[in-house]
Structures are given as structure tokens and as C-alpha cells.
mmCIF file of C-alpha atoms in Angstrom:
data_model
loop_
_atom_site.group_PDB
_atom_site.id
_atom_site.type_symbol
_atom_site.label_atom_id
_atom_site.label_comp_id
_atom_site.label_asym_id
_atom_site.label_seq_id
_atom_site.Cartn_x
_atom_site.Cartn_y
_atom_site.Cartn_z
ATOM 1 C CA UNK A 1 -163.111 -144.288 212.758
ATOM 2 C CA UNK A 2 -166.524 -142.400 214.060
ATOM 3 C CA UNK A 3 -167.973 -139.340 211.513
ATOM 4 C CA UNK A 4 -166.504 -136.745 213.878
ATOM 5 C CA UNK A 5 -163.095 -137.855 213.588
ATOM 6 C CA UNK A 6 -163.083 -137.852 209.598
ATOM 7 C CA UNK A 7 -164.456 -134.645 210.203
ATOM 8 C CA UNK A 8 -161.281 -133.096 212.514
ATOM 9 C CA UNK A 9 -159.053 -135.111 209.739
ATOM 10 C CA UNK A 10 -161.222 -132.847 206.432
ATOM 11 C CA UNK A 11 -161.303 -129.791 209.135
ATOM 12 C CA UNK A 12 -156.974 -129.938 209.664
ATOM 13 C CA UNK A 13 -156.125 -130.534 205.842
ATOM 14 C CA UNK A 14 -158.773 -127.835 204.673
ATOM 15 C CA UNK A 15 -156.645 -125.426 203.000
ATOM 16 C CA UNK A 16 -159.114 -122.741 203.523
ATOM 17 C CA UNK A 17 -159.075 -123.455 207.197
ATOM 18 C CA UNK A 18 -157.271 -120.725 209.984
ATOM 19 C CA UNK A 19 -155.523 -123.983 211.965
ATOM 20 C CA UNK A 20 -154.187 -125.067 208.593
ATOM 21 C CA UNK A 21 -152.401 -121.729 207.435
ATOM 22 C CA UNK A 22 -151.621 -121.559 210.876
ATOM 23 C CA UNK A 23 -149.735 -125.139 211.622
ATOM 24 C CA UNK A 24 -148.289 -124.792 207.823
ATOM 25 C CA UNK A 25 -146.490 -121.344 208.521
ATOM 26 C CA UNK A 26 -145.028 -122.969 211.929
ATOM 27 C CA UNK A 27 -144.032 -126.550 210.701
ATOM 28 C CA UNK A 28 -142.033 -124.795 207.399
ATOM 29 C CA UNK A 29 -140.534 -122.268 210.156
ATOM 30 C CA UNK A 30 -139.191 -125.510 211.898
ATOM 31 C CA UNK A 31 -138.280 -127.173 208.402
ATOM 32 C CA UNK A 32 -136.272 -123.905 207.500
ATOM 33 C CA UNK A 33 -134.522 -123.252 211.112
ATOM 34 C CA UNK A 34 -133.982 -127.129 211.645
ATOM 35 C CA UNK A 35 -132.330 -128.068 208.504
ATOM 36 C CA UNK A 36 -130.155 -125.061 207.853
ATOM 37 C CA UNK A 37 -129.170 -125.612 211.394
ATOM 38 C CA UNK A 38 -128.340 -129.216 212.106
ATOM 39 C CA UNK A 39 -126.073 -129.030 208.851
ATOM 40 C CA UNK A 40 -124.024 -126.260 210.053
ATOM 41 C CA UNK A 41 -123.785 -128.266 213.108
ATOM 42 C CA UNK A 42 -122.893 -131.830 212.413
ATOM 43 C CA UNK A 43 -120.310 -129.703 209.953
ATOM 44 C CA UNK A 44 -118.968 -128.137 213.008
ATOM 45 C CA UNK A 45 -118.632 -131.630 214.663
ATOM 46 C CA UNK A 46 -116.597 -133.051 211.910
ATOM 47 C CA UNK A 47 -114.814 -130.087 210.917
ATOM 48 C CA UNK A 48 -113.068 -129.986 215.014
ATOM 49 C CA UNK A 49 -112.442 -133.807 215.507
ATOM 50 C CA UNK A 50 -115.496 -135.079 216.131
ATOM 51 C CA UNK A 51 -115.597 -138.470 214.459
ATOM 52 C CA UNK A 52 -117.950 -140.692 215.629
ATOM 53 C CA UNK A 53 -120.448 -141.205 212.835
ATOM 54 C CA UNK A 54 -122.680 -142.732 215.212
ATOM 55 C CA UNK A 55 -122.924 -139.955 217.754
ATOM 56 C CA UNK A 56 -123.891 -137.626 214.711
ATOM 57 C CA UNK A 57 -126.558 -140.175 213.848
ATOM 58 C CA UNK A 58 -127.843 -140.388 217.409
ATOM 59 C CA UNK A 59 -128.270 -136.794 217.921
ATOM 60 C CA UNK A 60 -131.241 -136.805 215.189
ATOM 61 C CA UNK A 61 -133.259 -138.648 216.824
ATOM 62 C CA UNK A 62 -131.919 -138.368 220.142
ATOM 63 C CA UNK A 63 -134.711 -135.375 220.699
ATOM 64 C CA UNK A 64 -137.826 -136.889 221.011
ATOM 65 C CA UNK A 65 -138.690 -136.388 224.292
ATOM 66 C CA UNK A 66 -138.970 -132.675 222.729
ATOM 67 C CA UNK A 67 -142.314 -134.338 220.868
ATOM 68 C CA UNK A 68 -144.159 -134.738 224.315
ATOM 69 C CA UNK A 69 -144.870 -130.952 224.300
ATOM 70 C CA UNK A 70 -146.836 -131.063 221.134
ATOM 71 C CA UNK A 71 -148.239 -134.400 222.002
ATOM 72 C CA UNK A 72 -149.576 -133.521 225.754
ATOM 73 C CA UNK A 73 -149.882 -129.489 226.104
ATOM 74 C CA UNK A 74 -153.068 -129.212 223.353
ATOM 75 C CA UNK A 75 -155.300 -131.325 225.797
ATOM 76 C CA UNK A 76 -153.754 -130.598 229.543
ATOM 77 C CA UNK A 77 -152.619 -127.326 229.046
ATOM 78 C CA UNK A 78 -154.265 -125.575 226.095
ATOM 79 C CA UNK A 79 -157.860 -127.002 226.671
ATOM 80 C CA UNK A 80 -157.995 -126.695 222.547
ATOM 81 C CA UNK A 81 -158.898 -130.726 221.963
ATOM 82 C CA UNK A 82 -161.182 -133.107 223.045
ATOM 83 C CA UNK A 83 -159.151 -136.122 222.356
ATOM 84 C CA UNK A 84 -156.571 -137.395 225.015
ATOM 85 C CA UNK A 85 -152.688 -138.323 223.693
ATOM 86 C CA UNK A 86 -152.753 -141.225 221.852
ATOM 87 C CA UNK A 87 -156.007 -142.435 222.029
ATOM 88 C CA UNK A 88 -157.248 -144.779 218.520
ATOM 89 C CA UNK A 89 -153.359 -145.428 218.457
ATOM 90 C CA UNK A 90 -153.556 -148.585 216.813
ATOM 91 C CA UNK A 91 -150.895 -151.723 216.957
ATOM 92 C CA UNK A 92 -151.277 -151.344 213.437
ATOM 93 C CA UNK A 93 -150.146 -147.650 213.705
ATOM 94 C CA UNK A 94 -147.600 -148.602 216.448
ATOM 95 C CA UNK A 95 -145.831 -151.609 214.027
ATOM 96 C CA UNK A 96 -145.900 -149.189 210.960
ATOM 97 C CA UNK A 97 -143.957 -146.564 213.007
ATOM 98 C CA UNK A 98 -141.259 -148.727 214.057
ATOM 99 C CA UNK A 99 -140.169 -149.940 211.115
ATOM 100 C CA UNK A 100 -140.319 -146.883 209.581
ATOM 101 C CA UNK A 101 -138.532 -145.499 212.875
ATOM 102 C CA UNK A 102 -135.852 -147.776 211.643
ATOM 103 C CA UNK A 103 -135.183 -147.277 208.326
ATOM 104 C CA UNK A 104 -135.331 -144.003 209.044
ATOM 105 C CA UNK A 105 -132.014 -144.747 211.865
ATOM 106 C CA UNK A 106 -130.632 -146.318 208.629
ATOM 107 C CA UNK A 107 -131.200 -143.051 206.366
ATOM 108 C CA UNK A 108 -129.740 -140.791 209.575
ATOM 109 C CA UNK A 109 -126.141 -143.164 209.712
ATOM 110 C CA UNK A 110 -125.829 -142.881 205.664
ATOM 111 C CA UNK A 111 -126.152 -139.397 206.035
ATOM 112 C CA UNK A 112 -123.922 -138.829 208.722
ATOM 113 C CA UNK A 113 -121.550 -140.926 206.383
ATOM 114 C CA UNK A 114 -122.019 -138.739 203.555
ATOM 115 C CA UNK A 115 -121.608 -135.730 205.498
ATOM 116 C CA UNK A 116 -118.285 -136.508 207.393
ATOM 117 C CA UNK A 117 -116.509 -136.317 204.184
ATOM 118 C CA UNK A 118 -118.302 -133.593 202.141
ATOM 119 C CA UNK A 119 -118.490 -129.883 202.188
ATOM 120 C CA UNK A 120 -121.922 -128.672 202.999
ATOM 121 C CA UNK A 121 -122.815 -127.296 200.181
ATOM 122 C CA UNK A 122 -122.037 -130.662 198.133
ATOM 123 C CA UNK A 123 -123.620 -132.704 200.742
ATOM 124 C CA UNK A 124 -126.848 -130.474 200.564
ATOM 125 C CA UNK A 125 -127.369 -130.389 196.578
ATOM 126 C CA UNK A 126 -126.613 -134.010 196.501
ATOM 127 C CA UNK A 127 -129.784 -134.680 198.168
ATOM 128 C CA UNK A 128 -131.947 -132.908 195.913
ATOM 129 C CA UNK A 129 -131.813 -135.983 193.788
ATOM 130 C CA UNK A 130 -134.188 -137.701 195.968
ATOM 131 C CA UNK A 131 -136.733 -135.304 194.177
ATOM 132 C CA UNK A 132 -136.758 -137.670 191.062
ATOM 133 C CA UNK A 133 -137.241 -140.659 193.194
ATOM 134 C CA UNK A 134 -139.942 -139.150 195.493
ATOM 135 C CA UNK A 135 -141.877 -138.511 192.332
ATOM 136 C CA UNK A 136 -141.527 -141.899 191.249
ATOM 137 C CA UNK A 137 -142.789 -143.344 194.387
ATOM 138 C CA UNK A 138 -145.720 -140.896 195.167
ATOM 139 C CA UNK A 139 -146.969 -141.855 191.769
ATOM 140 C CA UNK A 140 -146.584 -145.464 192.625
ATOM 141 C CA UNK A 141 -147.500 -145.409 196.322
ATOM 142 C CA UNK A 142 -149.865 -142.685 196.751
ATOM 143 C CA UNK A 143 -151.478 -142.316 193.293
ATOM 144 C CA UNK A 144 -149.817 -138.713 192.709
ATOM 145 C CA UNK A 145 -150.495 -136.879 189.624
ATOM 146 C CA UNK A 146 -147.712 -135.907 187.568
ATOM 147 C CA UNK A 147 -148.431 -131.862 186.343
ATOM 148 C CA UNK A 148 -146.674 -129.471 184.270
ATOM 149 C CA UNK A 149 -145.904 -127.980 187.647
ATOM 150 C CA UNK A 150 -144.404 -130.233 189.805
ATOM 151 C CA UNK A 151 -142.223 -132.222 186.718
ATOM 152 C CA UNK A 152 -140.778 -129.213 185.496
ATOM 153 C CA UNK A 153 -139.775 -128.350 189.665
ATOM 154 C CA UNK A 154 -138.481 -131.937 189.750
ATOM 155 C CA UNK A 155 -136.275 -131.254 186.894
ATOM 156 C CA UNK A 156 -134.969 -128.256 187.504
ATOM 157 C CA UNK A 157 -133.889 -129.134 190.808
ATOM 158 C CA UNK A 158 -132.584 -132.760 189.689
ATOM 159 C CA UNK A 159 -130.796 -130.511 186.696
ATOM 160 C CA UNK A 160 -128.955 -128.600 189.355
ATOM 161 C CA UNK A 161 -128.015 -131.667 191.479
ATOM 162 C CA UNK A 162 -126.088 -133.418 188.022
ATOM 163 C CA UNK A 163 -124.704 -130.031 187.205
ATOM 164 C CA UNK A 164 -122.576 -130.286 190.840
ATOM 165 C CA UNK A 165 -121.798 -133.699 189.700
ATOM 166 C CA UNK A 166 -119.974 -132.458 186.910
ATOM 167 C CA UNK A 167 -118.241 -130.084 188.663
ATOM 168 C CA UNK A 168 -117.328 -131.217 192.120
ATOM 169 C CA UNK A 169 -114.557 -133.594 191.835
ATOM 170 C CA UNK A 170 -111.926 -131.099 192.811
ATOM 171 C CA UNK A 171 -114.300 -130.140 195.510
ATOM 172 C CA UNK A 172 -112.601 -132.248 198.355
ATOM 173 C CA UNK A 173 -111.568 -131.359 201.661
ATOM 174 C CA UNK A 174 -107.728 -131.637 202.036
ATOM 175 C CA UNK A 175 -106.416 -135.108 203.452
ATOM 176 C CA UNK A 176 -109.514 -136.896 201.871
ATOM 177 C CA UNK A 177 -108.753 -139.689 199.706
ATOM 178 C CA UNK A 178 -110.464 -140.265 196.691
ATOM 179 C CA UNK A 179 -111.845 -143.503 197.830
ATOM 180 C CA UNK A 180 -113.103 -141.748 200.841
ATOM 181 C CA UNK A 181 -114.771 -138.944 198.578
ATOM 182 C CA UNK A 182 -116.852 -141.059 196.832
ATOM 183 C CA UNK A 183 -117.854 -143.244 200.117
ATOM 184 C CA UNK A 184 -119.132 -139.526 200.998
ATOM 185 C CA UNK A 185 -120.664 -139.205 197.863
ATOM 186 C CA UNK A 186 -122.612 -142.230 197.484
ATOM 187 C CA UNK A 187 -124.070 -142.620 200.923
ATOM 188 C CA UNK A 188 -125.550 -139.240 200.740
ATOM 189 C CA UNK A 189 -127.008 -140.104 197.821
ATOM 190 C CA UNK A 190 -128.251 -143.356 199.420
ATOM 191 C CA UNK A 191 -129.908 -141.180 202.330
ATOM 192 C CA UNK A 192 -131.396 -139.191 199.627
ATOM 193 C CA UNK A 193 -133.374 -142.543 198.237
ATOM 194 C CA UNK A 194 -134.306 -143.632 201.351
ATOM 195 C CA UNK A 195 -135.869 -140.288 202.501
ATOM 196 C CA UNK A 196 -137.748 -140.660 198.973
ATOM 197 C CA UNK A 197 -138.924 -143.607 200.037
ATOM 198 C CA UNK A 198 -139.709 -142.288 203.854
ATOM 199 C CA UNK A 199 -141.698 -139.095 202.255
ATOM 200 C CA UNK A 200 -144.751 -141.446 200.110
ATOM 201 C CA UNK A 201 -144.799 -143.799 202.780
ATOM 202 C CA UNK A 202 -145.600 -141.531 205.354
ATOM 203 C CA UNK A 203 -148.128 -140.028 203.618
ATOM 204 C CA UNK A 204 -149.746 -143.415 202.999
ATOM 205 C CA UNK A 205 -149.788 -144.174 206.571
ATOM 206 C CA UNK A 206 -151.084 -140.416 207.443
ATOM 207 C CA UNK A 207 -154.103 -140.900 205.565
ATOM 208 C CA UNK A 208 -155.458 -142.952 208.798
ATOM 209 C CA UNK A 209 -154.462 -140.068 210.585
ATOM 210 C CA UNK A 210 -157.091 -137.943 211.595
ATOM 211 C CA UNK A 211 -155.487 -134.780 213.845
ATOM 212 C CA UNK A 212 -152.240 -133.221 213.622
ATOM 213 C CA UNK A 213 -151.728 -134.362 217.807
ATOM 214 C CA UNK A 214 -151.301 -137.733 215.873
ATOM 215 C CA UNK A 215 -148.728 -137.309 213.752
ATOM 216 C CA UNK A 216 -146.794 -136.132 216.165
ATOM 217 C CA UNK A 217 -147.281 -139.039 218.249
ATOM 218 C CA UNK A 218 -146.277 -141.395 215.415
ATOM 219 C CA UNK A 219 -143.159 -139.007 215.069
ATOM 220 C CA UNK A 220 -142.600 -139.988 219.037
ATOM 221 C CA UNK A 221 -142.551 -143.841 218.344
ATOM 222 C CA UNK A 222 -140.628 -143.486 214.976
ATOM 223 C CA UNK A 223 -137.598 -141.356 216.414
ATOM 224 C CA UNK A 224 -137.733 -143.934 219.640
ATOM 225 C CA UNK A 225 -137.130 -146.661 217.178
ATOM 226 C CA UNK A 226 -134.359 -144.564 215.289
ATOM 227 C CA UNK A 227 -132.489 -143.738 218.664
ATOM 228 C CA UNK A 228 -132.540 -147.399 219.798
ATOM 229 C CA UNK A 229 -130.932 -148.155 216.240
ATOM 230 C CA UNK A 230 -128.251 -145.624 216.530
ATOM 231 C CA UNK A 231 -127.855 -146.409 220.499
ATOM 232 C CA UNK A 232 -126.903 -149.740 220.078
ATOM 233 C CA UNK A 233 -124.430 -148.780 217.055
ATOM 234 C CA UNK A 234 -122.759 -146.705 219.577
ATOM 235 C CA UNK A 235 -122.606 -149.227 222.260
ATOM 236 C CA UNK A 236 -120.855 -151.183 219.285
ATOM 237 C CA UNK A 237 -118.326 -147.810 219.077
ATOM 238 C CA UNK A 238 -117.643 -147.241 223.007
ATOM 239 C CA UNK A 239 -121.188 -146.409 224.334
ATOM 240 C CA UNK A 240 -121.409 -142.857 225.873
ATOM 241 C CA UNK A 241 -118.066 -143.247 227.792
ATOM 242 C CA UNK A 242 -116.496 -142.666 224.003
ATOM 243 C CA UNK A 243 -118.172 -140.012 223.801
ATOM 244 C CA UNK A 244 -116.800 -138.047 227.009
ATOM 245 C CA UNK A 245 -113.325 -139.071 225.846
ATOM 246 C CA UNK A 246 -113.935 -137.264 222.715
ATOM 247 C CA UNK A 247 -115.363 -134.693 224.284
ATOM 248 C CA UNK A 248 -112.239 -134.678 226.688
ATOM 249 C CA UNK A 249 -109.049 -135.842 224.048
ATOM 250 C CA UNK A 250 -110.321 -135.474 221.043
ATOM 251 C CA UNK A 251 -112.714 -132.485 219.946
ATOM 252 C CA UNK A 252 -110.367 -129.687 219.436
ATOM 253 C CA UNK A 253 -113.235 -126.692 221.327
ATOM 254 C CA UNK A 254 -112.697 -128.071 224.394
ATOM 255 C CA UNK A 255 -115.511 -130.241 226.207
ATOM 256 C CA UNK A 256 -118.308 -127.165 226.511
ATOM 257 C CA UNK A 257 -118.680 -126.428 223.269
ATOM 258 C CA UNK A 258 -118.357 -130.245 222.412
ATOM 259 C CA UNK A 259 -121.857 -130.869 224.471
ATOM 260 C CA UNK A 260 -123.214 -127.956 223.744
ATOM 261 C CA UNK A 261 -122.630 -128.791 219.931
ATOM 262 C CA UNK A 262 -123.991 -132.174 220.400
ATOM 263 C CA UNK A 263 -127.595 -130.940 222.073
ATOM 264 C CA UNK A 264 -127.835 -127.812 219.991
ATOM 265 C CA UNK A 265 -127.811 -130.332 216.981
ATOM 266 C CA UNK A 266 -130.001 -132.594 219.046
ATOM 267 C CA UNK A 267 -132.833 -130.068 219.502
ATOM 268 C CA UNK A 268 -132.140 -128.736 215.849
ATOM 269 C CA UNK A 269 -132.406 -132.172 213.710
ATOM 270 C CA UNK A 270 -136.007 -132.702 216.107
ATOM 271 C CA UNK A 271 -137.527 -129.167 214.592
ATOM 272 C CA UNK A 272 -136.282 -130.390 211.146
ATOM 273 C CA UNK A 273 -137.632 -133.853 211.654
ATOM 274 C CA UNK A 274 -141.391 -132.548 213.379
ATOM 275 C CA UNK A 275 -141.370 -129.294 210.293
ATOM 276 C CA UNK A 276 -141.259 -132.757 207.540
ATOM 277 C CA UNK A 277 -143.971 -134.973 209.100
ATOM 278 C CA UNK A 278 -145.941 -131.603 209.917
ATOM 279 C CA UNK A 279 -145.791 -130.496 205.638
ATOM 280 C CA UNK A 280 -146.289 -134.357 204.744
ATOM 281 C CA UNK A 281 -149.272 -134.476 206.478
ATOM 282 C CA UNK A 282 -150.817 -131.082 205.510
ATOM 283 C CA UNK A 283 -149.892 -131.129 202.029
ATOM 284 C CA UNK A 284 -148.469 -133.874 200.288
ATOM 285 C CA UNK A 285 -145.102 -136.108 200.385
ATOM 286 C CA UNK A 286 -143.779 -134.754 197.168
ATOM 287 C CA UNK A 287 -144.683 -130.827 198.720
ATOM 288 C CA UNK A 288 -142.691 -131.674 201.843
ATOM 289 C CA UNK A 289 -139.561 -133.146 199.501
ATOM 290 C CA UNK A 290 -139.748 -130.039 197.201
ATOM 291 C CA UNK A 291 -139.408 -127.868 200.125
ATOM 292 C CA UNK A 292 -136.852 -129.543 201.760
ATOM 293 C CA UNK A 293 -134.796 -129.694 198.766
ATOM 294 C CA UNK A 294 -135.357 -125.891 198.231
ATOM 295 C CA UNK A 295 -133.674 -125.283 201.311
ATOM 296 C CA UNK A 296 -130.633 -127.344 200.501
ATOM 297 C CA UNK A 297 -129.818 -124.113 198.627
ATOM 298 C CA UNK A 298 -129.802 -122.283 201.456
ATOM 299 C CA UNK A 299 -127.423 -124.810 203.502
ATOM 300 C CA UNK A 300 -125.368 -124.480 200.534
ATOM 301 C CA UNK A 301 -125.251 -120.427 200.923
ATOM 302 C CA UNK A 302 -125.025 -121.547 204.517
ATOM 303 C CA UNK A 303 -121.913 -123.396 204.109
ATOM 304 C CA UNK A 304 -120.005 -120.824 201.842
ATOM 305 C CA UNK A 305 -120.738 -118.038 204.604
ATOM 306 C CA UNK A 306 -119.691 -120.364 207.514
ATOM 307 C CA UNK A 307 -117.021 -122.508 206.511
ATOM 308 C CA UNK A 308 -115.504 -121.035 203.422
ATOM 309 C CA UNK A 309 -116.659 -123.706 201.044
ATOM 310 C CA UNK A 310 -115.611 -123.291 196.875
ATOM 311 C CA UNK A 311 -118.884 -121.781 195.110
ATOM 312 C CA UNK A 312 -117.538 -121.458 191.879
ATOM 313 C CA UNK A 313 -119.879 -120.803 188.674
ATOM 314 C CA UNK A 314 -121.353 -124.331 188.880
ATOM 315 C CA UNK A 315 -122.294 -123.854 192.270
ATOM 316 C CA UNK A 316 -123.998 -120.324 191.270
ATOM 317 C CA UNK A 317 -125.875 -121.974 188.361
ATOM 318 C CA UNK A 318 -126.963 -125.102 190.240
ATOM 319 C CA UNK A 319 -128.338 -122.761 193.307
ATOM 320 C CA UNK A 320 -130.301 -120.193 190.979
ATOM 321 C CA UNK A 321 -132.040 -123.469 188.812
ATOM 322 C CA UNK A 322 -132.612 -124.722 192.606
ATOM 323 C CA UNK A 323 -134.460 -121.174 193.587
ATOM 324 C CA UNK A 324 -136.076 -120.920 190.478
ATOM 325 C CA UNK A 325 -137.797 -124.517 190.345
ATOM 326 C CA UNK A 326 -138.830 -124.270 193.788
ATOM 327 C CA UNK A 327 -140.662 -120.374 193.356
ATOM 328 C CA UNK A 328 -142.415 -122.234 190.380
ATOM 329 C CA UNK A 329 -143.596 -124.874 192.274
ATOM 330 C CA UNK A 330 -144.947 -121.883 195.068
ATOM 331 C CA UNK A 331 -146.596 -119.936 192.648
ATOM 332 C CA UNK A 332 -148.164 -123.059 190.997
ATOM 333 C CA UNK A 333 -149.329 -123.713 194.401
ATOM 334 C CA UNK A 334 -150.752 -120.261 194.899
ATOM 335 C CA UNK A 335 -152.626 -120.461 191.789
ATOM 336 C CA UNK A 336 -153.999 -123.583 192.822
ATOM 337 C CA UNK A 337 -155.054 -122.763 196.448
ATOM 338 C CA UNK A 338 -156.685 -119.334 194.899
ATOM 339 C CA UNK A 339 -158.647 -121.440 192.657
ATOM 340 C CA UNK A 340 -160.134 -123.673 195.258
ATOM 341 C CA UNK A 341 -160.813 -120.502 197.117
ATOM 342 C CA UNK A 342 -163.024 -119.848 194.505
ATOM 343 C CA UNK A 343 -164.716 -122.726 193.924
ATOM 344 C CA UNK A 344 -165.467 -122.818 197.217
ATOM 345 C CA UNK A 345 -166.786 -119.412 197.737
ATOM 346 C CA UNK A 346 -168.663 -119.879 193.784
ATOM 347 C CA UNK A 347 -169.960 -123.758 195.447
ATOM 348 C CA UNK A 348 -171.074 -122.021 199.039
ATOM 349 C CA UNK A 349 -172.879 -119.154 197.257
ATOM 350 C CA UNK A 350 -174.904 -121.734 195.701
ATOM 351 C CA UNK A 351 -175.984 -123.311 198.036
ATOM 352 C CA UNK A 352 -176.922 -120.203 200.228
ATOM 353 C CA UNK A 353 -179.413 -119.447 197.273
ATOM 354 C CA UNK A 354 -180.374 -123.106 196.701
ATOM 355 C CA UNK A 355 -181.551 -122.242 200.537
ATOM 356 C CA UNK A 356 -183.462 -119.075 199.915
ATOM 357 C CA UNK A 357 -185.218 -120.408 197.178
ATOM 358 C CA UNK A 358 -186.504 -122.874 199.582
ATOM 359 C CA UNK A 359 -187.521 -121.273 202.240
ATOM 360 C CA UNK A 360 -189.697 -118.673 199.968
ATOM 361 C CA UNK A 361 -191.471 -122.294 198.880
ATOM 362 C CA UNK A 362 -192.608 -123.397 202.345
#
């Protein structure tokens, strides 16, 4: 990798830097809209017939081709960037992001499993107890320091997931078995672990990334791989024929909203997918999971308005110890970013006087 490309790379992740502030405000904008959206969505599906678990897996990853605007308008269009689309796009990088395109296929099927049979609001706090797992793994894969800061976040928000626990086994849609309760249960859970596992990876791999152009091009290849995974499962299941006839027999809204259901959660899951690799890569794995898992409270909120889920007291308590970890986490993060700020500006001033002083001497 040449000098000026580390430089882009230390440019794009400078926290100090306009681009940064810039592509973090837009990539959590897509994080918030995308995953409050999609699970209202593949809810939806469910809740009027739809019950193909793989369609709801293929729709997202199904949206990649939304990635080529990212990937191709900053050089053709926008004139901002020397480099051309995926130029220094390794093998190496090409391998990695297949098989992590796949298990990532594998993490969208579990949690289509896990959300055909739960209310959202379960569903969603469930997967906050991938927190306790991310942390493990950043610590192991990417060297991440454990802080006063992020523990106590991971622990309040893991606190709120086991307080649902406690109090959700009467929380089951009517018809469900028991059986088919806990199937729900413990494949969400399982798409929790493997996103843990996605998050440190991913930042791993990023740190050979130098430009943000690049992660989305990784994204491309990765969400290829998933919808191959999930195409051939539904070539196992029918194929796309199945899915007109549910879109014809089954799927009680009638065949327009059915499609338009099935692409509105196709673009949705993409802006959810492209706001995670966007935070991973600007901040840090364990950043991007605590985010994502703060907004699980509002898919929770999400679900009461929309479909009339229970939120009893333990649903009350477990949101508000969500909230609260994650605005401790912010303001920890504020604190920090002001501090570097500082140092900066204190480091800077230095050296503008180091400068003076010798340019009095010649």
C-alpha cells in the first residue's frame, strides 16, 4: 500500500476530519431508518401469510445492486476521488468477503427464523445479547480495550436483554406452540452470536482498507455471496414461481402490497446493512454493535405502536436500562472525542511555536 493511500485511510478515520462527521451522521441515519424499518417489514410479511423464511432472508441481501451508487458516482459523477472502483481489490480481499458474505446468508436465515415466530419487540431485545459476545471477540480479535465505559454499556444492555427473558414466556403470538416459541427464541439468539462474530471480523479485515469507496465495495461482494446463499435455499422452496403464488394465494394484502412489501424491505435491510459496515469502519466493531443494539429499543417502541405488541413493566424497565446504557456510552464518547480535540489543538500549537522559534534562528 503506497504512503498516499495510508494517508486517505488516517485522513477518513480522523475524527477531527469534516468527511468523517460527515459520512458518520449519514451511515447512523441509514443504521436508524434501515433497521427500524426492515423489522416492521418482515413483521408485516409474517403477520399477513407470508411464510417463506427464505424469501425474508433473500430480501436482505437481495439489494446490492443499490451499493453500485456509492461504489461508482464518487469517481464518474462527483469528480471527489482519484481512485477508480475497485482498484487494489485484492483476491485476498475478494476470498475474505465471500465467506464472510456467507456466514453472513447464514446469520440473515436464523434471523428470519427467529423473527417468524416472535413479536418485534422480543425479537429486537433478544439481540442485544450479542453485545456480551461482541465484547468478547473485539478483545480477542481486534485487541479492544475493555473501559469503565463500554463494560458498564455492555451490561446494562445485556441486563435488559435477561430481564425480557424472565418475563416473556407468556409473550407468544396465539396459535404458536411452545416448541415453536423457543425455535424463535433460540435462532434469534443464534443470529445475535453470529453478528458478534461478523462485527470484530470486519473490523479486522477493514484495517487494510484504506477509503470508505472500499468498504462499500467489499459490502457489494459480501451481500452477492449472501444472496447466492439464500437464492439457492429458495430454489430448494419453489424458486421465484413460489413466490408469485404467495403473492397470488397466499398473502392475505393482495399481490401489490405483497411486492411492494418485499422491495420496500429489500431497499430497507441494504441501508441497514451499508449504515453497519459504514460505523464499523469509522469507529470501531463494538461502536457499531452498541448502536445497533440501542436501536433495538426503538423497534421495540416500534412494534408496540404498529402491531399492538404486550409492553408490560418488564418491557418498560428493559427499554429505559437499554436507553440509558447506550446515552452513557455517547457521552463517554463525547468526552473522549473532546479530549482528542484538545490534544490535538494543545500538540498543533506546539509545533506552530516549535516553528517560530526556528525561523527567528536562521
Amino acid at each position: 500500500m503506497s504512503d498516499n493511500s495510508v494517508r486517505v485511510q488516517e485522513d477518513q478515520k480522523a475524527r477531527t476530519n469534516k468527511r468523517y462527521t460527515f459520512l458518520l451522521v449519514i451511515n447512523y441515519l441509514f443504521l436508524f431508518v434501515g433497521s427500524l424499518s426492515s423489522s416492521l417489514l418482515s413483521k408485516f410479511y409474517f403477520n399477513h401469510q407470508g411464510s417463506s423464511r427464505w424469501v425474508s432472508t433473500w430480501v436482505q441481501s437481495a439489494g446490492f445492486p443499490l451499493l453500485l451508487f456509492p461504489i461508482y458516482l464518487p469517481f464518474y459523477v462527483f469528480k471527489c476521488t482519484d481512485r477508480r472502483p475497485f482498484s487494489h481489490f485484492t483476491p485476498r480481499i475478494l476470498i475474505l468477503s465471500i465467506l464472510v458474505g456467507l456466514m453472513l446468508g447464514l446469520n440473515n436465515l436464523l434471523f428470519s427464523w427467529g423473527n417468524s415466530y416472535l413479536p418485534v419487540s422480543t425479537s429486537s431485545l433478544l439481540l442485544s445479547t450479542q453485545l456480551v459476545f461482541n465484547l468478547i471477540l473485539s478483545v480477542i480479535i481486534v485487541k479492544q480495550k475493555i473501559t469503565f465505559q463500554n463494560l458498564n454499556c455492555v451490561v446494562l444492555l445485556t441486563l435488559s436483554s435477561v430481564l425480557l427473558a424472565l418475563g416473556s414466556s407468556h409473550d407468544k403470538p396465539q396459535g404458536l406452540t411452545r416448541a415453536k416459541y423457543f425455535v424463535g427464541f433460540f435462532s434469534t439468539i443464534g443470529a445475535g452470536l453470529l453478528f458478534a462474530l461478523y462485527l470484530p471480523v470486519m473490523e479486522k479485515i477493514y484495517k487494510w482498507i484504506y477509503c470508505y469507496e472500499m468498504v462499500m465495495e467489499m459490502q457489494l461482494v459480501m451481500e452477492i455471496a449472501a444472496t447466492a446463499l439464500a437464492t439457492a435455499g429458495m430454489a430448494s422452496d419453489g424458486g421465484f414461481s413460489e413466490m408469485k403464488r404467495e403473492s397470488l394465494v397466499k398473502f392475505d394484502k393482495g399481490p401489490g402490497i405483497y411486492w411492494v412489501t418485499v422491495f420496500s424491505n429489500v431497499v430497507t435491510w441494504q441501508l441497514c446493512f451499508m449504515g453497519t459496515a459504514g460505523m464499523v469502519f469509522l469507529t470501531s466493531s463494538l461502536t457499531g454493535g452498541i448502536c445497533m443494539t440501542a436501536l433495538l429499543a426503538m423497534n421495540v417502541l416500534g412494534g408496540v405502536l404498529v402491531y399492538g405488541d404486550e409492553f408490560g413493566g418488564v418491557k418498560v424497565v428493559s427499554t429505559v436500562i437499554c436507553g440509558w446504557g447506550f446515552c452513557s456510552y455517547v457521552y463517554g464518547m463525547y468526552l473522549k472525542m473532546r479530549e482528542e480535540k484538545e490534544m490535538e489543538s494543545k500538540t498543533h500549537g506546539m509545533e506552530m511555536d516549535h516553528n517560530v522559534v526556528l525561523a527567528s534562528n536562521v
